[in-house]
PDB file of C-alpha atoms in Angstrom:
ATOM      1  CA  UNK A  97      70.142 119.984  88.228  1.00 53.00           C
ATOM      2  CA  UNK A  98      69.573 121.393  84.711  1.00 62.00           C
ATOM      3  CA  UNK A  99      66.595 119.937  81.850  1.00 77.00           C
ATOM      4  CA  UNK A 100      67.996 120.683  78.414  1.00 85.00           C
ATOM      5  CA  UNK A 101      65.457 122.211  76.555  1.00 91.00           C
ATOM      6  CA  UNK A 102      65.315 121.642  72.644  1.00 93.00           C
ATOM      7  CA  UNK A 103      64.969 125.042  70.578  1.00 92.00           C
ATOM      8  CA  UNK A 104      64.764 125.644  66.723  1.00 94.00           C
ATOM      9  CA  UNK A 105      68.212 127.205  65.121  1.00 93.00           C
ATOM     10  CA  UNK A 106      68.127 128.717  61.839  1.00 95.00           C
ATOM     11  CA  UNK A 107      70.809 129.439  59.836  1.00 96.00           C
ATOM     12  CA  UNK A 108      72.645 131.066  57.309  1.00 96.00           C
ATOM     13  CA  UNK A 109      74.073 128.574  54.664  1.00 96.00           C
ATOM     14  CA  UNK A 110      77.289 130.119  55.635  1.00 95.00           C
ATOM     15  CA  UNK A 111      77.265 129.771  58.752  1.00 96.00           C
ATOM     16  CA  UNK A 112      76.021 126.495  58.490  1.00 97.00           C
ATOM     17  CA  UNK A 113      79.253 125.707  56.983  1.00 97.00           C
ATOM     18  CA  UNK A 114      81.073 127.214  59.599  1.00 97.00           C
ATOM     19  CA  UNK A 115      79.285 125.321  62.187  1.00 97.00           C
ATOM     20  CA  UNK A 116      79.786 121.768  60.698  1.00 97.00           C
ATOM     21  CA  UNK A 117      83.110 122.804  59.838  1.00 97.00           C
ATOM     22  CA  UNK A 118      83.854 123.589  63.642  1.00 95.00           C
ATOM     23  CA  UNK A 119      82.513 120.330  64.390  1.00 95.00           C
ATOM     24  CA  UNK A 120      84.216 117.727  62.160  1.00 95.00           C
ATOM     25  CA  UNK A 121      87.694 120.004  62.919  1.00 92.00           C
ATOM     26  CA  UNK A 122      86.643 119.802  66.847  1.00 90.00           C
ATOM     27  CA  UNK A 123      85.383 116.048  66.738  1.00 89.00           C
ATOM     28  CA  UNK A 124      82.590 117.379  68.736  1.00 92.00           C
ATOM     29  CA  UNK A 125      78.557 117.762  67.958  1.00 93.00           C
ATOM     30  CA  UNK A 126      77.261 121.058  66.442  1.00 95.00           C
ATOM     31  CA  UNK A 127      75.258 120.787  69.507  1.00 94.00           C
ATOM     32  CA  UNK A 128      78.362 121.085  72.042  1.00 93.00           C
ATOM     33  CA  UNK A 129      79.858 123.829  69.553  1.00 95.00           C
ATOM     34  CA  UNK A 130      76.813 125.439  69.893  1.00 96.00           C
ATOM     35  CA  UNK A 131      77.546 125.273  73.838  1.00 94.00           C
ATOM     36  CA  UNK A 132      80.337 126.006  74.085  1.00 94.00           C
ATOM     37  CA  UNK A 133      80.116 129.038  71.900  1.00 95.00           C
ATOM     38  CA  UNK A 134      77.293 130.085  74.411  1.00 94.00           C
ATOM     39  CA  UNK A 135      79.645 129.875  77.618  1.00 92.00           C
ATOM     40  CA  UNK A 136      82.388 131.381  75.552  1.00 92.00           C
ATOM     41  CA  UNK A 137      80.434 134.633  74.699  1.00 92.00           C
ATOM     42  CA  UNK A 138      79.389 135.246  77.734  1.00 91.00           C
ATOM     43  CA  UNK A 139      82.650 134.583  79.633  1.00 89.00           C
ATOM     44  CA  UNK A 140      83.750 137.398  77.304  1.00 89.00           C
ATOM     45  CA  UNK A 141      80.576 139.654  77.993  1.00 90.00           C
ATOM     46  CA  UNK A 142      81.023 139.296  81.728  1.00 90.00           C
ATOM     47  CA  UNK A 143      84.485 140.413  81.651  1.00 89.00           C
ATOM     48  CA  UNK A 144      84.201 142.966  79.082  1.00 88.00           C
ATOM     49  CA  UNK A 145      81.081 144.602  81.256  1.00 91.00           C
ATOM     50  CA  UNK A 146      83.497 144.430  84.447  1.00 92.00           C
ATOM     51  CA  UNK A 147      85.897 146.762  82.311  1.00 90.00           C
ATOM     52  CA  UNK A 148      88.110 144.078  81.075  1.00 89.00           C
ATOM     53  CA  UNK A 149      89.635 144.088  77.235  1.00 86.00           C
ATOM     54  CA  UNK A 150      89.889 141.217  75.186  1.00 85.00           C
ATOM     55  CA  UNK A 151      93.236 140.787  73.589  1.00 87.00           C
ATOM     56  CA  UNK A 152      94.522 138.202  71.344  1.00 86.00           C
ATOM     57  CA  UNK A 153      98.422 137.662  71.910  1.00 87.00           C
ATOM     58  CA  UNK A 154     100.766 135.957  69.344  1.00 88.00           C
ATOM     59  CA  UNK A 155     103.988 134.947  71.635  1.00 87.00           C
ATOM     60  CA  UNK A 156     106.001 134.036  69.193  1.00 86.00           C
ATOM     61  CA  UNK A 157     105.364 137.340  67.439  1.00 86.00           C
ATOM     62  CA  UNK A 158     105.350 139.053  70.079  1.00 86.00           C
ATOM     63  CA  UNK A 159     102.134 140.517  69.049  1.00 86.00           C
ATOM     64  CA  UNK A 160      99.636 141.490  71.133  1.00 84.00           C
ATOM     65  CA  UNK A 161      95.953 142.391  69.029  1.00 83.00           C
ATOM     66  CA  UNK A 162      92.820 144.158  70.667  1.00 78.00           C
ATOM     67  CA  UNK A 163      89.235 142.881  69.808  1.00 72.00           C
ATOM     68  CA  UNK A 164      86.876 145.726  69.345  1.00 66.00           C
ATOM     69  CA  UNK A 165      83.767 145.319  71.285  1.00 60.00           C
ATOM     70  CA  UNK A 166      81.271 147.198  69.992  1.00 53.00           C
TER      71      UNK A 166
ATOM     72  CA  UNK B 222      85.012 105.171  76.085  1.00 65.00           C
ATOM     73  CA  UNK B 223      84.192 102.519  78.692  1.00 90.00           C
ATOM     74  CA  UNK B 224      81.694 102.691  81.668  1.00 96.00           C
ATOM     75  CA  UNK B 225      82.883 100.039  84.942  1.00 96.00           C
ATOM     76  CA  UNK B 226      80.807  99.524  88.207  1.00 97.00           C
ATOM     77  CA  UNK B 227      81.885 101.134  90.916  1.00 97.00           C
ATOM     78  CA  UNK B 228      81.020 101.851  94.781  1.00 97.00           C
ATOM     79  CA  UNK B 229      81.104 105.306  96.419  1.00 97.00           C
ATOM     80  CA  UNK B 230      79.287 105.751  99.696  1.00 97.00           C
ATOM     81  CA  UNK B 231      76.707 107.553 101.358  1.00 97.00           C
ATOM     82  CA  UNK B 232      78.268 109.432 104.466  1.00 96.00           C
ATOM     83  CA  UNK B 233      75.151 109.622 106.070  1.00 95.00           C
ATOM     84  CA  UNK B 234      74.029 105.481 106.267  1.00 97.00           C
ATOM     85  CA  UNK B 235      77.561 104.774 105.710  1.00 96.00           C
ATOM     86  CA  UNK B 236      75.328 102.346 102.469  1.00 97.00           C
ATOM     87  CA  UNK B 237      77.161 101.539  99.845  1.00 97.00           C
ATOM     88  CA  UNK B 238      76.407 102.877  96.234  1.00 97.00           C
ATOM     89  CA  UNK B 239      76.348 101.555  92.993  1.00 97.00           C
ATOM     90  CA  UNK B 240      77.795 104.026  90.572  1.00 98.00           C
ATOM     91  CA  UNK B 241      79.566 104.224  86.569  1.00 98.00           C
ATOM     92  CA  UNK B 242      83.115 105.172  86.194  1.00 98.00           C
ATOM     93  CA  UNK B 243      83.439 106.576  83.038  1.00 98.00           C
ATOM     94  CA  UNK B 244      86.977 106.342  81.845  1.00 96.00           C
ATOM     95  CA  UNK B 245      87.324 108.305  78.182  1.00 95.00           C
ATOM     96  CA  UNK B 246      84.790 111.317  78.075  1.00 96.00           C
ATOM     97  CA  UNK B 247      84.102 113.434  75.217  1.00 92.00           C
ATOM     98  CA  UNK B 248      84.822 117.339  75.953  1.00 91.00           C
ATOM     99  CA  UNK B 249      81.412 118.185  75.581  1.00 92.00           C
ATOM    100  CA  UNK B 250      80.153 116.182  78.837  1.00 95.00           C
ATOM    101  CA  UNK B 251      82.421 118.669  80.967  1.00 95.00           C
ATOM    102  CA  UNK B 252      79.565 120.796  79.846  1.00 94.00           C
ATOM    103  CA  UNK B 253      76.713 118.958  81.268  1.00 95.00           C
ATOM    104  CA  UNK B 254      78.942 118.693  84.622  1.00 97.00           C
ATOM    105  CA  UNK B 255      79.406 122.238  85.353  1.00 96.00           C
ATOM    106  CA  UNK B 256      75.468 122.390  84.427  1.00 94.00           C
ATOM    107  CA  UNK B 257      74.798 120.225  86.898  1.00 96.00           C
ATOM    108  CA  UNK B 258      77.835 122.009  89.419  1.00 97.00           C
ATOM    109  CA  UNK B 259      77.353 125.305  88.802  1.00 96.00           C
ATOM    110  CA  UNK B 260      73.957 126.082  90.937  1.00 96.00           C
ATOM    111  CA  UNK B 261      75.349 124.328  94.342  1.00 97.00           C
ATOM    112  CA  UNK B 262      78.723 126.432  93.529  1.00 98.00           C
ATOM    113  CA  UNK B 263      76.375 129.402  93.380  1.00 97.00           C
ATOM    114  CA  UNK B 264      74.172 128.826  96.454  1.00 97.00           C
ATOM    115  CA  UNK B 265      77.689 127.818  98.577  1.00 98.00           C
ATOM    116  CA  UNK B 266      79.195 131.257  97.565  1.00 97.00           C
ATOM    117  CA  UNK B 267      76.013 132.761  98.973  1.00 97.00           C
ATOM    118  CA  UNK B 268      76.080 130.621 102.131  1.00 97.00           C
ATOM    119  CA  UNK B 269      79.849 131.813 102.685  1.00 98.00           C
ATOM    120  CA  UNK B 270      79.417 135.228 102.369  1.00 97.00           C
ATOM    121  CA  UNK B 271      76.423 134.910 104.816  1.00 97.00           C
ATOM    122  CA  UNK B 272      78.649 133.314 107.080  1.00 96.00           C
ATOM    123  CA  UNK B 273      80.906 136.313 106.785  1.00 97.00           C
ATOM    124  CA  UNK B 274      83.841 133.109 105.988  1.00 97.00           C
ATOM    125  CA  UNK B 275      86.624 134.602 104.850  1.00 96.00           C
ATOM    126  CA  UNK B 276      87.546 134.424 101.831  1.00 96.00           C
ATOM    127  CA  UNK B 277      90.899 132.257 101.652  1.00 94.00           C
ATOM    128  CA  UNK B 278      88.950 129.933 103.496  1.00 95.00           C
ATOM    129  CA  UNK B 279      86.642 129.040 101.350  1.00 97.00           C
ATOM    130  CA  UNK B 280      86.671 125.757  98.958  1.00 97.00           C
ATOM    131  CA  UNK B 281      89.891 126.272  97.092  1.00 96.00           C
ATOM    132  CA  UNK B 282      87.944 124.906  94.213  1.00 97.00           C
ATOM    133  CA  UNK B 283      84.679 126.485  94.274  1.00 97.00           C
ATOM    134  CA  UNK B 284      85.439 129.148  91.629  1.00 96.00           C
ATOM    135  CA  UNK B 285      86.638 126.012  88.856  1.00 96.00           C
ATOM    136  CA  UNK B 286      84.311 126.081  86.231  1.00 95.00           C
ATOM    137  CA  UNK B 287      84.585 122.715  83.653  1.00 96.00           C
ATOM    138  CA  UNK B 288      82.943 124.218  80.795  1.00 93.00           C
ATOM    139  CA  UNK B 289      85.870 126.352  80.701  1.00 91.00           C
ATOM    140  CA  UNK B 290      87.990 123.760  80.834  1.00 93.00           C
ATOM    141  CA  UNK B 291      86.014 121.983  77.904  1.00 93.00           C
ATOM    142  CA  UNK B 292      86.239 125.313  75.740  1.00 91.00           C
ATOM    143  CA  UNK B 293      89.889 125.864  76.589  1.00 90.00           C
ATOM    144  CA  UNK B 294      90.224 121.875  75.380  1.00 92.00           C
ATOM    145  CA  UNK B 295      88.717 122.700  72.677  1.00 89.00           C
ATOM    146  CA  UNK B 296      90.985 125.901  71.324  1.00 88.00           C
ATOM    147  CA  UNK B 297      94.363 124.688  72.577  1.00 83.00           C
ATOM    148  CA  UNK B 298      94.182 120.780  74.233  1.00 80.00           C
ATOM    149  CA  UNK B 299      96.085 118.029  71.942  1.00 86.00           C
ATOM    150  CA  UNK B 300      93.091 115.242  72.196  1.00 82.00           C
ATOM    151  CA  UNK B 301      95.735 112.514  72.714  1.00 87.00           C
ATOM    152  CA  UNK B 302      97.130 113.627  75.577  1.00 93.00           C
ATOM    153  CA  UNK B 303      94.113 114.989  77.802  1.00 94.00           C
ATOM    154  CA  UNK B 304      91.704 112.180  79.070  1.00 96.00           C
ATOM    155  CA  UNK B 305      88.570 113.058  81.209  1.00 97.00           C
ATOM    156  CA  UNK B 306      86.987 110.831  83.623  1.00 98.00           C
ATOM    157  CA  UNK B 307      83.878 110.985  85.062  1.00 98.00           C
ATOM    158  CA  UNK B 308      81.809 108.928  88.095  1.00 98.00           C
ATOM    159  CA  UNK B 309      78.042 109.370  87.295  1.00 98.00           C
ATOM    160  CA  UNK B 310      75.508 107.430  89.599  1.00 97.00           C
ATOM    161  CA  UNK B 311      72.270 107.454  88.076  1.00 95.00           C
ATOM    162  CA  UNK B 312      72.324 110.268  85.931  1.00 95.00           C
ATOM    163  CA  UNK B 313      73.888 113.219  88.424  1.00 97.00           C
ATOM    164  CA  UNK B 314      77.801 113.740  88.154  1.00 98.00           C
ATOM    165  CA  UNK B 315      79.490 112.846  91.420  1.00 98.00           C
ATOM    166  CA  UNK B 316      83.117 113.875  90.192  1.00 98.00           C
ATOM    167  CA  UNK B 317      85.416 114.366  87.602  1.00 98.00           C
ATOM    168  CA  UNK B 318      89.027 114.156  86.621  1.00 98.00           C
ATOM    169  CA  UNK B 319      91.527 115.066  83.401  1.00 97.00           C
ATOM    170  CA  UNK B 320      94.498 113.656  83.302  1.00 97.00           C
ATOM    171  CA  UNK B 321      97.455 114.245  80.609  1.00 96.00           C
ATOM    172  CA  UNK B 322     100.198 111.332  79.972  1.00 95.00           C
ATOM    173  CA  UNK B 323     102.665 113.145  77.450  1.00 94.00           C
ATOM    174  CA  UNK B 324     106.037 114.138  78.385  1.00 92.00           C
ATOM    175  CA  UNK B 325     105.488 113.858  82.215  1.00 95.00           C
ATOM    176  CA  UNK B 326     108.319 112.108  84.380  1.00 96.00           C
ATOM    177  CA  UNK B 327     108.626 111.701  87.679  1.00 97.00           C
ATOM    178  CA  UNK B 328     110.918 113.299  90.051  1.00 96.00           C
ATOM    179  CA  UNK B 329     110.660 111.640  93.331  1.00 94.00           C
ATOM    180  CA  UNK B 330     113.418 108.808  93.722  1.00 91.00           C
ATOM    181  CA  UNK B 331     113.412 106.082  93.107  1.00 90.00           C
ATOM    182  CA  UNK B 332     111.156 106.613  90.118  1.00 93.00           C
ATOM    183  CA  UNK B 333     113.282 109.646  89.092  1.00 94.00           C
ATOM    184  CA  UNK B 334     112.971 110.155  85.065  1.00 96.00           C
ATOM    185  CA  UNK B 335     110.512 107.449  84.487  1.00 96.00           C
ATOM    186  CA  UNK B 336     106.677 108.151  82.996  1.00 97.00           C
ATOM    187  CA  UNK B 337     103.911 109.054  84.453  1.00 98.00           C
ATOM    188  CA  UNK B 338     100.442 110.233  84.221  1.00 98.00           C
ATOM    189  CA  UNK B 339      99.477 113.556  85.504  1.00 98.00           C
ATOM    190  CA  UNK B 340      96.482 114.566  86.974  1.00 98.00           C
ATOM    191  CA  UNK B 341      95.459 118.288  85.684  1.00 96.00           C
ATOM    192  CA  UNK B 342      92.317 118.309  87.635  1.00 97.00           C
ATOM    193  CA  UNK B 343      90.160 116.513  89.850  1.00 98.00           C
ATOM    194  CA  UNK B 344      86.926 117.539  91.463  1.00 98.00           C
ATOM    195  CA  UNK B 345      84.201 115.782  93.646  1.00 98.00           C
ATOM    196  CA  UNK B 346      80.800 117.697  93.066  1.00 98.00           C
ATOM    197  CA  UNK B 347      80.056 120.841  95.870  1.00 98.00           C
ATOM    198  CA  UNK B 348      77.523 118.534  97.713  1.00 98.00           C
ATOM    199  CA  UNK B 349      80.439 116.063  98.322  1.00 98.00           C
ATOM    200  CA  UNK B 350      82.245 118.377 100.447  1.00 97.00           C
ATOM    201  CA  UNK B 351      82.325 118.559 103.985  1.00 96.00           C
ATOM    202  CA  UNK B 352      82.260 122.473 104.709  1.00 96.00           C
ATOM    203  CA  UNK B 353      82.092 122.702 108.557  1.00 95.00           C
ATOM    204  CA  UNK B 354      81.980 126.350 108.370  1.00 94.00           C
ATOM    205  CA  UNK B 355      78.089 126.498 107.025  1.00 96.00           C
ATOM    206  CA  UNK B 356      77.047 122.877 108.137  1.00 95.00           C
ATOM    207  CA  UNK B 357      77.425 121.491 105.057  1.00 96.00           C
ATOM    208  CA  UNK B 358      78.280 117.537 105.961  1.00 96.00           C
ATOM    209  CA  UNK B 359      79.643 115.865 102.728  1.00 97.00           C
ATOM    210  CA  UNK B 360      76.731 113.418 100.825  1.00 97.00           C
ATOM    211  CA  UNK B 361      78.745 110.507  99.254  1.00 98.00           C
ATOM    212  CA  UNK B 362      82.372 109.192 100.109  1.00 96.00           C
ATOM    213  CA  UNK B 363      85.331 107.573  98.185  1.00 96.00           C
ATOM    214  CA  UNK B 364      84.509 109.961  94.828  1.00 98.00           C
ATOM    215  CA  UNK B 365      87.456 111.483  94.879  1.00 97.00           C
ATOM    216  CA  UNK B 366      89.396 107.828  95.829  1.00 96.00           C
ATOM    217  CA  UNK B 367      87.952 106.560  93.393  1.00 97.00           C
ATOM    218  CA  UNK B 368      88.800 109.198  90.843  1.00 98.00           C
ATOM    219  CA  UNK B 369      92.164 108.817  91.969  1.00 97.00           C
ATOM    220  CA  UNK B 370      92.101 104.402  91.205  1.00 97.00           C
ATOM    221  CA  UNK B 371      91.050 105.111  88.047  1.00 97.00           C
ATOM    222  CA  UNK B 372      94.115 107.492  87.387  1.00 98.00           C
ATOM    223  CA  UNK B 373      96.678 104.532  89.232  1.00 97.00           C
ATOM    224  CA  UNK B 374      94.738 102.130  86.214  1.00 97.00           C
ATOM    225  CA  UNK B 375      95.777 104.435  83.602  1.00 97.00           C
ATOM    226  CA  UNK B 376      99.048 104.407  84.426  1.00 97.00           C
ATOM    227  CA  UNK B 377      99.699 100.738  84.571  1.00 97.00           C
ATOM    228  CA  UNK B 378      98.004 100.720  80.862  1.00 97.00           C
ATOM    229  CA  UNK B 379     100.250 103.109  79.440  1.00 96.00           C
ATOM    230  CA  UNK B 380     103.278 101.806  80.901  1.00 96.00           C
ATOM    231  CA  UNK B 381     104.059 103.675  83.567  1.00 97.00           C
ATOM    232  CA  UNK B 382     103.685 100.838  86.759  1.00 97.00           C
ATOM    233  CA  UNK B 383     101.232 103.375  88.821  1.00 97.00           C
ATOM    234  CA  UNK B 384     102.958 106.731  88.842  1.00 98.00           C
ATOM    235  CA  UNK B 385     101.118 109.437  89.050  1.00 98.00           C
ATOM    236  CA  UNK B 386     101.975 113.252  89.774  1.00 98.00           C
ATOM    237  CA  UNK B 387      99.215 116.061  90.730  1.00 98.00           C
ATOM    238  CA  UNK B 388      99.330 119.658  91.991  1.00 98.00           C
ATOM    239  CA  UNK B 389      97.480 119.447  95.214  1.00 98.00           C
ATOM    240  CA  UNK B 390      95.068 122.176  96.526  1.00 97.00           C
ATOM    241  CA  UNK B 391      96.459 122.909 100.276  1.00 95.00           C
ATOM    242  CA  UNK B 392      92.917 121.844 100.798  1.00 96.00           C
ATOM    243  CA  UNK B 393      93.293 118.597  99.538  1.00 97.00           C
ATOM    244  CA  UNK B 394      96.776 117.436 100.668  1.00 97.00           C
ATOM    245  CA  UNK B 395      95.652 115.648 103.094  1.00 97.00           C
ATOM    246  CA  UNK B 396      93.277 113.710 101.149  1.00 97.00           C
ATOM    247  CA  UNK B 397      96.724 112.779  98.795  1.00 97.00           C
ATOM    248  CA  UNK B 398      98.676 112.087 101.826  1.00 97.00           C
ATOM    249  CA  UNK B 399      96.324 109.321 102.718  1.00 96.00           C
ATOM    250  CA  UNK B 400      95.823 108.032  99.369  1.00 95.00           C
ATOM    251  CA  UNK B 401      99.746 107.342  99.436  1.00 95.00           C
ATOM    252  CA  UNK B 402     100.798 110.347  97.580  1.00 97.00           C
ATOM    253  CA  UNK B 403     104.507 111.963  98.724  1.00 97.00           C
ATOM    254  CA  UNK B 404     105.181 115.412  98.456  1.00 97.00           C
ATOM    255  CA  UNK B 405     107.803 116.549  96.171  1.00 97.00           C
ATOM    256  CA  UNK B 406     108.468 120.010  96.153  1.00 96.00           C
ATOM    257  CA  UNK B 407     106.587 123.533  95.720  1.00 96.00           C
ATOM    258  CA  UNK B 408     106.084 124.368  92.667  1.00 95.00           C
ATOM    259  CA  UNK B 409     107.173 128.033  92.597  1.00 95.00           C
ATOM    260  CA  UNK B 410     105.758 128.558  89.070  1.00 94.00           C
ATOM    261  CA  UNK B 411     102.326 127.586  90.336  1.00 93.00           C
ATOM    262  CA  UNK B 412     102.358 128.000  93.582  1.00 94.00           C
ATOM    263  CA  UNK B 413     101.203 125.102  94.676  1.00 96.00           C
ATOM    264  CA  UNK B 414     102.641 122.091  96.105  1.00 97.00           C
ATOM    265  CA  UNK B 415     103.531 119.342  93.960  1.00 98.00           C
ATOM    266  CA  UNK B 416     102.499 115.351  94.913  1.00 98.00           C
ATOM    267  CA  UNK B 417     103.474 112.118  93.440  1.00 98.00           C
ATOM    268  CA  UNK B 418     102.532 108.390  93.795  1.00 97.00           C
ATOM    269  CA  UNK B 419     105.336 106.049  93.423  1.00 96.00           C
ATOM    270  CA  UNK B 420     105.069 102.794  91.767  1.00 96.00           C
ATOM    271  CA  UNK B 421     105.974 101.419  95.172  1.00 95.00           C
ATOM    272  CA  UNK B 422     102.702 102.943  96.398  1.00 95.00           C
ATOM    273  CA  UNK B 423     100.638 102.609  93.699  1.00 96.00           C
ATOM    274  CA  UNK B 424     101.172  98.970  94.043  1.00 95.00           C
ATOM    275  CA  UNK B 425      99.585  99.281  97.463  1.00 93.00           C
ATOM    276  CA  UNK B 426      96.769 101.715  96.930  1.00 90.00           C
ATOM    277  CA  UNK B 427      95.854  98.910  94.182  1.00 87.00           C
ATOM    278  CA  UNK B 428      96.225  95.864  96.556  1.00 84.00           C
ATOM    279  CA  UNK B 429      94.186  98.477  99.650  1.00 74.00           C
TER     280      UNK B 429
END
């Protein structure tokens, strides 16, 4: 079973404004972007250290994009 | 969202259990789920691989991860289709369930071309499973049945008298099979088989 724990965030004014942004777009708390963000990320990190790429694919453009890691 | 009484049991005293259906979950609670998941998914992989199980016998759902789920609900899920349940007793998550009601029909006669809800996932917590293979004896009962009413009410409320259709887990076909469910087809695009309940047998897993 997992405690939350409470931290401090600080943060930009900008990306304040992203955050809140997220969350009135998502309906969700800046707490569960937050969150999810998290478990995104490292998703990404997991696969990306396994030797996977992450690529961003527009079907109906039939595009297909690489994101740098760097 | 709205929170009902409901009864699961406890396979060991055979007791009955009070516990909260919740019926219209936010996204972000499929977080605290898999929080709450994750560590008995973790510690059964372990016990497996102890075992020397083979693989393709392990719980067919014991790699699902819900806070994926919620993120890929987030990016790409249309809000008025997807609806999660929950069963919560106390404050530990027993199961969960998302269900989608756009565009579905069914395809079983005689409900042929007529609505109904479809059941994207549904999951009774790792300590709910009976895996015989490390000794693991299930802890509560009637999760997943439950889980499964709650889906039959959703249907009747948007219309669709009962019908529901689900992709089974081989796993769990059984399970469906006694619930009432019929097998339809396989599904060669997912390769899984595909289950539905009637309104004929919906009508009877209500009234059971």
């Amino acid at each position: 079973m997992s405690d939350k724990r409470t931290m401090t965030l600080n943060l930009t004014e900008r990306e304040m404004d992203v955050l809140e942004a997220l969350a009135v777009k998502k309906d969700l708390s800046k707490t569960a972007i937050i969150r999810q963000a998290l478990r995104l990320y490292q998703l990404v990190s997991d696969r990306v250290d396994e030797g996977a790429k992450l690529v961003l694919e527009d079907e109906k453009a039939n595009k297909k994009s690489e994101l740098m890691m760097l | 969202m709205s929170v009902h009484r409901v009864y699961i049991v406890d396979a060991a005293s055979r007791q009955s259990i009070e516990a909260e259906l919740h019926d219209e979950l936010g996204i972000d609670v499929l977080l605290d789920i898999e929080d709450q998941w994750i560590n008995a998914r973790v510690a059964m992989q372990q016990q497996l691989r102890n075992a020397s199980v083979p693989v393709n016998q392990w719980p067919q759902s014991l790699h699902w991860d819900w806070s994926r789920k919620s993120i890929q609900l987030s990016l790409g899920g249309d809000p008025d289709d997807c609806r999660i349940f929950g069963i919560r007793r106390l404050t530990v998550w027993e199961g969960a369930m998302l269900t989608q009601r756009k565009n579905r029909m069914a395809k079983l006669p005689p409900d042929a071309g007529k609505g109904l809800v479809y059941v994207d996932y549904l999951e009774v917590a790792p300590w709910n499973w009976t895996v015989e293979c490390i000794g693991q004896m299930r802890k509560n009962k009637a999760v997943g049945s439950m889980l499964l009413r709650a889906v039959v009410e959703q249907s009747y409320a948007e219309g669709h008298e009962g019908r529901v259709g689900l992709h089974a887990l081989p796993q769990a076909e059984e399970f469906y099979r006694e619930q009432g469910l019929a097998f339809v087809l396989q599904d060669a695009n997912k390769r899984m088989p595909y289950y539905e309940l009637t309104a004929v047998q919906a009508s009877s897993l209500r009234k059971g």
